[in-house]
Backbone as ProteinMPNN parsed JSONL, in Angstrom:
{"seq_chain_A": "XXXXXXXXXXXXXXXXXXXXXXXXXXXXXXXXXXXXXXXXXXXXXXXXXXXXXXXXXXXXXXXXXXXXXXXXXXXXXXXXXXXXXXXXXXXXXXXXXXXXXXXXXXXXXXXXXXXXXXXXXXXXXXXXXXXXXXXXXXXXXXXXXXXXXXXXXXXXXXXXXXXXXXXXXXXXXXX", "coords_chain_A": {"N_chain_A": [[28.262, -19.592, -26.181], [28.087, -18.603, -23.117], [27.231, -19.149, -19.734], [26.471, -16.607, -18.366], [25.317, -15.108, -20.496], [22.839, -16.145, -20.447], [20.458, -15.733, -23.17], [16.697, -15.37, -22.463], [14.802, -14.354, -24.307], [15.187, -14.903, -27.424], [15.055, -14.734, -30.66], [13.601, -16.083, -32.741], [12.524, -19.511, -31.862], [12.002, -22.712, -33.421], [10.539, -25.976, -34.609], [9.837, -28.369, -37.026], [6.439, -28.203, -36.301], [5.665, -26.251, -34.967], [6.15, -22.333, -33.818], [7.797, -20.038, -31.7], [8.036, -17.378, -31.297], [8.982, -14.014, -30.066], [6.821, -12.28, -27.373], [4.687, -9.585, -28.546], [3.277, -6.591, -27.473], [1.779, -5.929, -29.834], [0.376, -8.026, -29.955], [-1.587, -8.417, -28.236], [-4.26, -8.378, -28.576], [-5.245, -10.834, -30.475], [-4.234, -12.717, -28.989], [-6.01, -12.495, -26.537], [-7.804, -13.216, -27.733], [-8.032, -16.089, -27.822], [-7.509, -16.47, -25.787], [-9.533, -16.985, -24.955], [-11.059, -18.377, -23.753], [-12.873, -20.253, -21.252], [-12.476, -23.253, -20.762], [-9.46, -23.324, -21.359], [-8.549, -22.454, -19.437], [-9.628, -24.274, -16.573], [-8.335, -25.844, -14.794], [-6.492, -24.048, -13.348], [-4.555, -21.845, -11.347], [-6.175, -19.27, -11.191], [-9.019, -19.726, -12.393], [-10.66, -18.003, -13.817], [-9.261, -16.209, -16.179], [-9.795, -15.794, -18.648], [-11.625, -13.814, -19.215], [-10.994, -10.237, -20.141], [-10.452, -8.747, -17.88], [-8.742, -10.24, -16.045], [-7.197, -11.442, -17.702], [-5.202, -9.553, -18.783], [-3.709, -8.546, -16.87], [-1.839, -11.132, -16.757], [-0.965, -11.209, -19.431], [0.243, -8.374, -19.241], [2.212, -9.421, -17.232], [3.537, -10.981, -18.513], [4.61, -9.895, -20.835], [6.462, -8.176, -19.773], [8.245, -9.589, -18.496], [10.255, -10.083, -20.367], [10.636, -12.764, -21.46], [9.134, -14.059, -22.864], [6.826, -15.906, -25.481], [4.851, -16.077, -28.258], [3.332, -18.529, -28.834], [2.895, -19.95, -32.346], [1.242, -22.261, -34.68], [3.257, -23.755, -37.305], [2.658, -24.056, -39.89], [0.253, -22.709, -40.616], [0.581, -19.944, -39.348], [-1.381, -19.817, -37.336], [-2.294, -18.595, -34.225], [-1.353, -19.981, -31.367], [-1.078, -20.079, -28.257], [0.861, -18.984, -25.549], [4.137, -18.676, -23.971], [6.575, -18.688, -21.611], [10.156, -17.984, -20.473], [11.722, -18.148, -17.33], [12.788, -16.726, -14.32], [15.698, -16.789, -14.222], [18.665, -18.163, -13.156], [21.744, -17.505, -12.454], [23.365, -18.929, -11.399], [22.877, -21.541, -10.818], [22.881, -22.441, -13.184], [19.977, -22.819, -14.428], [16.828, -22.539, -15.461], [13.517, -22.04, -15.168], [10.688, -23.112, -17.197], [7.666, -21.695, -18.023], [3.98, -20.6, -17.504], [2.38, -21.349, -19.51], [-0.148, -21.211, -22.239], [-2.137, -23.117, -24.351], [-4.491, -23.067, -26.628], [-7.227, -24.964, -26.855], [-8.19, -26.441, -29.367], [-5.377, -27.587, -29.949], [-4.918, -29.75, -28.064], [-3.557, -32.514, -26.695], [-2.404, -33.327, -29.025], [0.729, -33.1, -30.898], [1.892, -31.036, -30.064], [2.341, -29.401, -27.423], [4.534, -31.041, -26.544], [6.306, -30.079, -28.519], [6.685, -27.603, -28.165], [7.766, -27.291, -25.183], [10.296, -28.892, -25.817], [11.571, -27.469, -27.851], [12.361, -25.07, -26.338], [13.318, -26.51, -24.034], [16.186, -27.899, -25.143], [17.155, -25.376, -26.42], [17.985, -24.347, -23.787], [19.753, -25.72, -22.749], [21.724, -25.661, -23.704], [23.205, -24.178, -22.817], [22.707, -24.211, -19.778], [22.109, -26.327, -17.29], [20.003, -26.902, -16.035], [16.164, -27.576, -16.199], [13.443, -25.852, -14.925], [10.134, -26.588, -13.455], [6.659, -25.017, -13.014], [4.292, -26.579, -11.106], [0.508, -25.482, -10.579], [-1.263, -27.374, -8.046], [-3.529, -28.144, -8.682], [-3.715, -28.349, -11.581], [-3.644, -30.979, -13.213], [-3.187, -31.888, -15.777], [-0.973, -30.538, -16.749], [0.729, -31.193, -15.06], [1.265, -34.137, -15.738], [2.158, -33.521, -18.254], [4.535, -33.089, -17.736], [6.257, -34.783, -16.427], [6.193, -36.586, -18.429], [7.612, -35.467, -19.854], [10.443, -35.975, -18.622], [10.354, -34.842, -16.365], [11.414, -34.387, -12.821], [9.458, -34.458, -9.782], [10.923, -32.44, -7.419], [10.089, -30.724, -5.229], [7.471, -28.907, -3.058], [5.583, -25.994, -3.253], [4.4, -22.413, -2.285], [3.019, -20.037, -4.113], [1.74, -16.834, -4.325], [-0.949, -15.867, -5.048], [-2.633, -13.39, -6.019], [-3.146, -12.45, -3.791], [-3.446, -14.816, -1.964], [-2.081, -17.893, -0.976], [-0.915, -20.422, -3.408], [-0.555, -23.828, -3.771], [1.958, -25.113, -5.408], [4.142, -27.809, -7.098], [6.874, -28.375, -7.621], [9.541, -29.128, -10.538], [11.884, -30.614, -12.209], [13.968, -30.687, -14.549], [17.24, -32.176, -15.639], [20.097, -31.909, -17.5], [21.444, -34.125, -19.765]], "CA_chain_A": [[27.627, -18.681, -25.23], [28.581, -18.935, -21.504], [25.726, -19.027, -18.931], [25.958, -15.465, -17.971], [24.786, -14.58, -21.433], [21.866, -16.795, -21.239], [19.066, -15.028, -23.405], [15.506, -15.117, -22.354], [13.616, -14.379, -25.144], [15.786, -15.543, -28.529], [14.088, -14.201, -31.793], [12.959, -17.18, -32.766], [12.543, -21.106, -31.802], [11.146, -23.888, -33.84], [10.716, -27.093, -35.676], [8.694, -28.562, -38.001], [5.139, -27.922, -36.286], [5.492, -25.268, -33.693], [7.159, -21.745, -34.237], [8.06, -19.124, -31.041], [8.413, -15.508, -31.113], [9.183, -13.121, -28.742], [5.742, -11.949, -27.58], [4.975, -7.888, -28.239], [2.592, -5.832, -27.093], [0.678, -5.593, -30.77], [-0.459, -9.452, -29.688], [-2.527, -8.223, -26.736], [-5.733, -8.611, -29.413], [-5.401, -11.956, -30.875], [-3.817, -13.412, -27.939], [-6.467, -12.551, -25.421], [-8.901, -14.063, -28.356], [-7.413, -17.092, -28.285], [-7.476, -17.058, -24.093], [-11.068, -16.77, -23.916], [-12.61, -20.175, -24.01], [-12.818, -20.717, -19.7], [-12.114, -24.12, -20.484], [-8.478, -23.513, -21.086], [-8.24, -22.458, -17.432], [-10.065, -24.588, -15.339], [-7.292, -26.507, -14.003], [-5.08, -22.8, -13.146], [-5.455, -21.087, -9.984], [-6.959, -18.458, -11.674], [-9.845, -20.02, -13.354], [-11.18, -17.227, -14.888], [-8.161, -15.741, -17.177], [-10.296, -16.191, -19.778], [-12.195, -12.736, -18.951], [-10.465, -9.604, -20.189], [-9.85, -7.877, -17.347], [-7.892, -11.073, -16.003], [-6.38, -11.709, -18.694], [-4.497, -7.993, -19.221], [-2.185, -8.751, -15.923], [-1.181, -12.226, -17.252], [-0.316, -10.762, -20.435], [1.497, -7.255, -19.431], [3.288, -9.943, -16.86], [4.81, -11.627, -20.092], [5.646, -8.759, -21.625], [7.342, -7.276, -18.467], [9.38, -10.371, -18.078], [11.616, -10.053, -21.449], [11.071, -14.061, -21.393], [7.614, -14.245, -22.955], [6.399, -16.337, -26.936], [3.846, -16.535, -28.95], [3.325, -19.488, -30.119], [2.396, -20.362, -33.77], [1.176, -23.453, -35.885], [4.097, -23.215, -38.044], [2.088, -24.38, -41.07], [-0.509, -21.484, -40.608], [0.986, -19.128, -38.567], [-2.117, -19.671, -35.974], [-1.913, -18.566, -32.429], [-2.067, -21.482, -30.564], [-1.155, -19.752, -27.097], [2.28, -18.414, -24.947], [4.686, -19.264, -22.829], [8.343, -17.907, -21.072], [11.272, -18.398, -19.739], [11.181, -17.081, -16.084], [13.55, -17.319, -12.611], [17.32, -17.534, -14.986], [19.689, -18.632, -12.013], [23.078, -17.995, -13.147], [24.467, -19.256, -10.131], [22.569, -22.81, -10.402], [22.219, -22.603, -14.463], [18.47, -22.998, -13.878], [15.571, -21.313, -15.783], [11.944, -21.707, -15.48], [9.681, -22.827, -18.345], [6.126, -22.554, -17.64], [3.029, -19.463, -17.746], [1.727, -21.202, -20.764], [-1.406, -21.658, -22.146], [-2.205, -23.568, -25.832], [-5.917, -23.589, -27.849], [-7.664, -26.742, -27.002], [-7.245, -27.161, -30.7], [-4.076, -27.953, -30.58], [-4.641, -30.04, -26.737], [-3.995, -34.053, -26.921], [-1.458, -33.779, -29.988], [2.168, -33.082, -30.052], [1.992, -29.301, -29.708], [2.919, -28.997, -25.703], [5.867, -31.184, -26.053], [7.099, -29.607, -29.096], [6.718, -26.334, -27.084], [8.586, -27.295, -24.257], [11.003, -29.388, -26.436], [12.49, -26.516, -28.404], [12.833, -24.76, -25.003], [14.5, -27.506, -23.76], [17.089, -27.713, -25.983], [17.773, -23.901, -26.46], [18.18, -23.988, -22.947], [20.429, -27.078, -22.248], [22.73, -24.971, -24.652], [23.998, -23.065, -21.967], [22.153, -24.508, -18.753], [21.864, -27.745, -16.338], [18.532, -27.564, -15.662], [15.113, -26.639, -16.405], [12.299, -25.824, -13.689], [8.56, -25.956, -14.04], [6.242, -24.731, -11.274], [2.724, -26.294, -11.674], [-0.382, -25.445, -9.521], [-1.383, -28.593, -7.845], [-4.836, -28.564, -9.288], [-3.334, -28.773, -13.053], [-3.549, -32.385, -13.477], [-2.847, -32.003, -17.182], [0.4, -30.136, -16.989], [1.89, -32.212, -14.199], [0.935, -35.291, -16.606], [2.962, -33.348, -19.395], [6.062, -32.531, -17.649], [6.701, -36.148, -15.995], [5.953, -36.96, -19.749], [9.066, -34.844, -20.441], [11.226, -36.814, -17.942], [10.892, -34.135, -15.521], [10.533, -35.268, -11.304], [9.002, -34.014, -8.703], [11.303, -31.882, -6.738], [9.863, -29.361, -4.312], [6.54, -28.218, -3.28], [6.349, -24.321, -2.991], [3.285, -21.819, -2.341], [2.791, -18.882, -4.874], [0.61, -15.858, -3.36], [-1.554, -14.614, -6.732], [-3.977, -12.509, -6.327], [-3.402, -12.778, -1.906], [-4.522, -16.3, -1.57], [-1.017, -18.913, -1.26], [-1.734, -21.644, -4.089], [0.295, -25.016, -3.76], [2.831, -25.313, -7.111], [4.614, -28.853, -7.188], [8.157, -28.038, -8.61], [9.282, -30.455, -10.952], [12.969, -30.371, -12.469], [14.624, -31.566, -15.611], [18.753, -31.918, -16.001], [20.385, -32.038, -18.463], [21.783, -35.419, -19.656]], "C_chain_A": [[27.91, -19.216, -23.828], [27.252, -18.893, -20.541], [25.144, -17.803, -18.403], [25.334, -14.639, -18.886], [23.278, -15.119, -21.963], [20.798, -15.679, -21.958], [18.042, -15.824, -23.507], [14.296, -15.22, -23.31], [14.73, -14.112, -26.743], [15.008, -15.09, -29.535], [13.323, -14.942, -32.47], [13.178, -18.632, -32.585], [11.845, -21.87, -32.521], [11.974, -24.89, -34.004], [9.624, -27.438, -36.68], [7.15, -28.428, -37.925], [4.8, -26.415, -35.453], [6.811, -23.789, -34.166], [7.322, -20.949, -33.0], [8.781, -17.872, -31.154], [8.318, -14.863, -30.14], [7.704, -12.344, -29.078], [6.011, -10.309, -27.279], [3.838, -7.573, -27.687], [1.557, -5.489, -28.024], [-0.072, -7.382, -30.759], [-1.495, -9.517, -29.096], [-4.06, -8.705, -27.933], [-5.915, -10.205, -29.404], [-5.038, -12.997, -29.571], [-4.753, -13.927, -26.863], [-7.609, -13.402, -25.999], [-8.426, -15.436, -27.771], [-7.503, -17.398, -26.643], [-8.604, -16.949, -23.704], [-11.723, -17.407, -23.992], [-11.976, -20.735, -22.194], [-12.148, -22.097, -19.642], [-10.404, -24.743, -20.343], [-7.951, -23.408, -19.375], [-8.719, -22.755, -16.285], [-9.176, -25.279, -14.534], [-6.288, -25.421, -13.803], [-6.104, -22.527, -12.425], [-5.877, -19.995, -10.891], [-7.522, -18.591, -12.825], [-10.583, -19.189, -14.37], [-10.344, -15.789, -15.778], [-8.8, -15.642, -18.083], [-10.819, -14.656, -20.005], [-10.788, -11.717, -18.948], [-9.4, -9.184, -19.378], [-8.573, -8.777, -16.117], [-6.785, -11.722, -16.753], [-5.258, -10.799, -19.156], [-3.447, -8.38, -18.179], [-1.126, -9.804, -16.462], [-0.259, -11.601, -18.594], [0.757, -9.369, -20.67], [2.884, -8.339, -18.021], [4.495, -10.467, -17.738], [5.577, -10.949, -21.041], [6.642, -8.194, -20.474], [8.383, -8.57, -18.434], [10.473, -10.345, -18.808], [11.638, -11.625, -21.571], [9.979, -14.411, -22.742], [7.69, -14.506, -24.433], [5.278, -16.275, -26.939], [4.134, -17.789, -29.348], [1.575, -19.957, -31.185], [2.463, -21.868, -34.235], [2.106, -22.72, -36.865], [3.679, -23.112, -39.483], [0.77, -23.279, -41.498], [-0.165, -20.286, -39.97], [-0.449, -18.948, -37.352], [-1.896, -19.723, -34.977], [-2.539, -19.508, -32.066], [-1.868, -21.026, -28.445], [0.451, -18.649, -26.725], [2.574, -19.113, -23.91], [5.914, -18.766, -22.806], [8.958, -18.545, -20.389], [11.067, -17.945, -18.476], [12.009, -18.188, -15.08], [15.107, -17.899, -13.736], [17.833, -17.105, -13.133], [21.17, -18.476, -12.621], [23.718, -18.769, -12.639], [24.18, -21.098, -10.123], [22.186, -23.122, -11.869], [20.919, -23.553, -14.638], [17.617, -22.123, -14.516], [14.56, -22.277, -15.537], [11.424, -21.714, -17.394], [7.759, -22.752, -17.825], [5.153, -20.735, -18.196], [2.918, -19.636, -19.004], [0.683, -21.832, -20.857], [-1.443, -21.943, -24.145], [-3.687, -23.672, -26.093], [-6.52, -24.517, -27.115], [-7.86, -27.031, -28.367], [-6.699, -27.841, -30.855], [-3.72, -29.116, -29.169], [-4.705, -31.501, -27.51], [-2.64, -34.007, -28.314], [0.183, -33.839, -29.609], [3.063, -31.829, -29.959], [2.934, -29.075, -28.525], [4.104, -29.436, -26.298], [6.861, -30.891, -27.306], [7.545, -28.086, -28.647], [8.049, -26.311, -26.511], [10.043, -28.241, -24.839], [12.362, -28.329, -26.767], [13.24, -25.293, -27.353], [14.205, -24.854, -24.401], [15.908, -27.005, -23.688], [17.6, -25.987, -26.112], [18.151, -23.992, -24.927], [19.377, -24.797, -22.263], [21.634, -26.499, -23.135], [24.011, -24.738, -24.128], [23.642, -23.593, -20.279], [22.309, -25.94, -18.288], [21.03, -28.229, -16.375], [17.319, -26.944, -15.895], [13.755, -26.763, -15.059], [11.105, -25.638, -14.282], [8.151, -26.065, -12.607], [4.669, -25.197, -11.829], [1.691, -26.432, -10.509], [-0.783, -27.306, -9.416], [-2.643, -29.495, -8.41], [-4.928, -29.277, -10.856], [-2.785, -30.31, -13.537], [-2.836, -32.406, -14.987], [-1.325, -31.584, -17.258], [1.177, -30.805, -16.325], [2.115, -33.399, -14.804], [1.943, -35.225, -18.116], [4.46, -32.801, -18.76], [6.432, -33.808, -16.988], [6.834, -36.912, -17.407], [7.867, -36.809, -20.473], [10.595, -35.28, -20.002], [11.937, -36.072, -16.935], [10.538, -34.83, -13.784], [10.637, -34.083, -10.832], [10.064, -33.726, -7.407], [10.823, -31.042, -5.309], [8.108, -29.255, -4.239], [6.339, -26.783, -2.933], [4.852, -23.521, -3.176], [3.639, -20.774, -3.127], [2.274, -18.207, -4.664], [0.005, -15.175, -5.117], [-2.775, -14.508, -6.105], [-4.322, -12.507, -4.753], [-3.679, -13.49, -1.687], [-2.853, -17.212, -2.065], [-1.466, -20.07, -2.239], [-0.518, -22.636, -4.033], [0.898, -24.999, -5.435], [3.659, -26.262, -6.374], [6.161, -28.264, -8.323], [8.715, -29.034, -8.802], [11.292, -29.686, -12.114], [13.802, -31.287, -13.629], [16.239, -31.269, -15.942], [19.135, -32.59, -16.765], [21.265, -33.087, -18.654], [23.13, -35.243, -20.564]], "O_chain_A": [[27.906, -20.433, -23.643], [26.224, -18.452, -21.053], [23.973, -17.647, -18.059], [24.812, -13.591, -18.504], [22.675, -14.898, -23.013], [20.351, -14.787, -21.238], [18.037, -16.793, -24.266], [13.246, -15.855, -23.215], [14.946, -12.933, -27.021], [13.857, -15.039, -29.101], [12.26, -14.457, -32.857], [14.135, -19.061, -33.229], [10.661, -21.716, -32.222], [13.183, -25.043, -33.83], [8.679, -26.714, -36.994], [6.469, -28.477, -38.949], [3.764, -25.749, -35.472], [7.93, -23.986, -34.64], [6.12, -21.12, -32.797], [9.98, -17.6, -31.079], [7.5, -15.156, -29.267], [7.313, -11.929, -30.168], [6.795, -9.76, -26.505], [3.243, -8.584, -27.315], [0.547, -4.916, -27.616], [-0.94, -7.747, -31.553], [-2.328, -10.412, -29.238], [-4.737, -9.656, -27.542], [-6.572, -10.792, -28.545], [-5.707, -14.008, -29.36], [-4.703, -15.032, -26.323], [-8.304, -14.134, -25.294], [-8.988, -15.439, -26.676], [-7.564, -18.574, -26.284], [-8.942, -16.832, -22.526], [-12.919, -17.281, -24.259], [-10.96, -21.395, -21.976], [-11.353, -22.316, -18.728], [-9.983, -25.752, -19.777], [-7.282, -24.054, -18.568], [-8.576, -22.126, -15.237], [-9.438, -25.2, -13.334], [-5.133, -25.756, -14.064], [-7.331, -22.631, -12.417], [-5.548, -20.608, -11.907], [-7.176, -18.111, -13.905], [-11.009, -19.56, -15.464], [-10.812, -14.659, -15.918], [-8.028, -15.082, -18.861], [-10.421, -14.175, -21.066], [-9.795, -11.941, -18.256], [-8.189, -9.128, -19.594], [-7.725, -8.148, -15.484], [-5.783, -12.342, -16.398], [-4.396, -11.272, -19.898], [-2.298, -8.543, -18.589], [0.074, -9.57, -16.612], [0.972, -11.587, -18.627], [1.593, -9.16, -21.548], [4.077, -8.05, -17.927], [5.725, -10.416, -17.705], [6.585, -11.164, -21.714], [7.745, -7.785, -20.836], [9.553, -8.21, -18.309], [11.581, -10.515, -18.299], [12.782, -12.004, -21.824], [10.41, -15.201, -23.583], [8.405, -13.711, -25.044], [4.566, -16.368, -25.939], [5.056, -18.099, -30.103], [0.363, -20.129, -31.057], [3.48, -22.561, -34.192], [1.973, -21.553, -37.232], [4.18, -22.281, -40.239], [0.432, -23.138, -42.674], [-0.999, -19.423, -40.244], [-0.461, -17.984, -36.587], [-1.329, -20.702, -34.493], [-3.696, -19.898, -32.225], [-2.469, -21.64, -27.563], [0.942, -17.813, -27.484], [1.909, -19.834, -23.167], [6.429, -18.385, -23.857], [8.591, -19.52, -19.732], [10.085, -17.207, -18.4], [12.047, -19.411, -14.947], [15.444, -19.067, -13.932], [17.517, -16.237, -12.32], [21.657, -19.41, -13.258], [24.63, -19.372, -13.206], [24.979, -21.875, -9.6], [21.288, -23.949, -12.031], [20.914, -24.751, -14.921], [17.622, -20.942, -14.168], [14.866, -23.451, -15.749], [11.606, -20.942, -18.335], [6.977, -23.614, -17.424], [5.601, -19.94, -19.022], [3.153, -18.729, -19.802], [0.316, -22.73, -20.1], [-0.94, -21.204, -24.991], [-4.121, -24.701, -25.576], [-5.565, -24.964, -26.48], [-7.621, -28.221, -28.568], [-6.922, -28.783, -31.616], [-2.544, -29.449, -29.026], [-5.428, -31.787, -28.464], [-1.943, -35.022, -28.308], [0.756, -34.315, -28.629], [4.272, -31.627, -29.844], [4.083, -28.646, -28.631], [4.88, -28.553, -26.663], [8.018, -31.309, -27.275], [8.66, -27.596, -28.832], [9.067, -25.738, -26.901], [10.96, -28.179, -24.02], [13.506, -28.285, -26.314], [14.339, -24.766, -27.529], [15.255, -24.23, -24.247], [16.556, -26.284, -22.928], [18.728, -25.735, -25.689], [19.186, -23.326, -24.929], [19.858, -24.38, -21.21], [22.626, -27.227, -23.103], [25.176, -24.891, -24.496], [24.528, -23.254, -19.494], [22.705, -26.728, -19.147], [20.802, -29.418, -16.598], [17.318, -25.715, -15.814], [13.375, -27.79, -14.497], [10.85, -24.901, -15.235], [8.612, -26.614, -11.606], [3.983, -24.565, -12.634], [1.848, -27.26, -9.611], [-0.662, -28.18, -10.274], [-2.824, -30.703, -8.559], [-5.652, -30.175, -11.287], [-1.726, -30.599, -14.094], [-1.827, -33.099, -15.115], [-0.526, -32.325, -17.831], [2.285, -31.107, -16.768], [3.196, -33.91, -14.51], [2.346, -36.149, -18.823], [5.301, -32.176, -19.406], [7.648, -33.753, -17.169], [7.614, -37.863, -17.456], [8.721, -37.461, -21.072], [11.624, -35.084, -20.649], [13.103, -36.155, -16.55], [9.604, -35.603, -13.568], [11.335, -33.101, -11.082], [10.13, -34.541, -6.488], [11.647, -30.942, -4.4], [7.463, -29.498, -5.259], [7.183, -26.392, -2.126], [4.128, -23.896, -4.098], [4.792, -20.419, -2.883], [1.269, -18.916, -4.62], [0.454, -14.365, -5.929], [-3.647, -15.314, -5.781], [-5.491, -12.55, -4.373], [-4.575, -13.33, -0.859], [-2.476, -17.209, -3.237], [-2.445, -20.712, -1.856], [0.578, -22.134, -4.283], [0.193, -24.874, -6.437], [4.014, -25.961, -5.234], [6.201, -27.892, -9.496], [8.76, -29.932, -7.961], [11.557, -28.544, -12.49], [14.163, -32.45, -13.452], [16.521, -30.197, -16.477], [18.764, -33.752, -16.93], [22.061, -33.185, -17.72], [23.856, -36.212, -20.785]]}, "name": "protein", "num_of_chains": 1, "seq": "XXXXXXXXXXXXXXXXXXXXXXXXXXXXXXXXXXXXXXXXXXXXXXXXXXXXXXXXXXXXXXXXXXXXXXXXXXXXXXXXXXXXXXXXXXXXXXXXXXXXXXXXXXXXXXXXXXXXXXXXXXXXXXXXXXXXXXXXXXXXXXXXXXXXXXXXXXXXXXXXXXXXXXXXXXXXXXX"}
């Protein structure tokens, strides 16, 4: 595959604990279950995702992007959260992993970095480099992408919801 063919949203990614599917539109139920414990989003500028009617933008954003998983415990098929591809660069073979959110279930094990792992790799296929954008407040995610042996590139404001929020851009190339 050449870089101008990268695809986005692949039919499926795994490995042995974690499975990704292209997220549809018959998810919106279980999905939004699964996003409604506040505590997943106190560290995201928009702490209260958790609430429906916050939660419906996030989720027709992921569908609108053509990037957007479910992810599954591969061993139960339980929703454990989502997450997408987002910002392909052809020009700087560059995507975006990030706009995900996992259970606290599944928080502390080795869920995330099998997540962003299989990513990775699908993406390093065809690509250089991978980008993550994380609000500055998200101690936890900046903690899991330095984890990943990504650095601290860039800092860059995001405007959601009319209010600029600080995102720390953080950059992983491919070895």
């Amino acid at each position: 595959m050449n870089s101008t063919e990268f695809n986005l949203q692949p039919e499926v990614l795994e490995d042995g604990i974690i499975k990704l599917i292209p997220l549809q539109e018959n998810h919106f139920e279980e999905l939004c279950k699964a996003a409604s414990d506040p505590l997943i989003w106190e560290q995201y500028p928009i702490k209260d995702r958790y609430k429906l009617e916050n939660f419906k933008p996030f989720f027709e954003g992921a569908i609108n992007s053509k990037g957007a998983f479910l992810i599954l415990e591969k061993a139960t098929s339980e929703i454990m959260g989502t997450t997408r591809f987002y910002d392909y660069n052809a020009e700087n073979l560059s995507v975006g992993i990030g706009f995900t959110f996992i259970t606290r279930k599944f928080w502390g094990g080795p869920y995330n970095k099998a997540v962003k792992k299989v990513m990775i790799d699908y993406a390093f296929e065809s690509l250089n480099s991978v980008i993550f954008h994380v609000a500055f407040e998200n101690h936890r995610s900046q903690k899991a992408v330095l984890k990943l042996g990504a650095e601290k590139i860039n800092e860059v404001n995001f405007n959601m919801n009319g209010v600029d929020i600080l995102h720390f851009e953080y950059q992983l190339q491919k070895q």
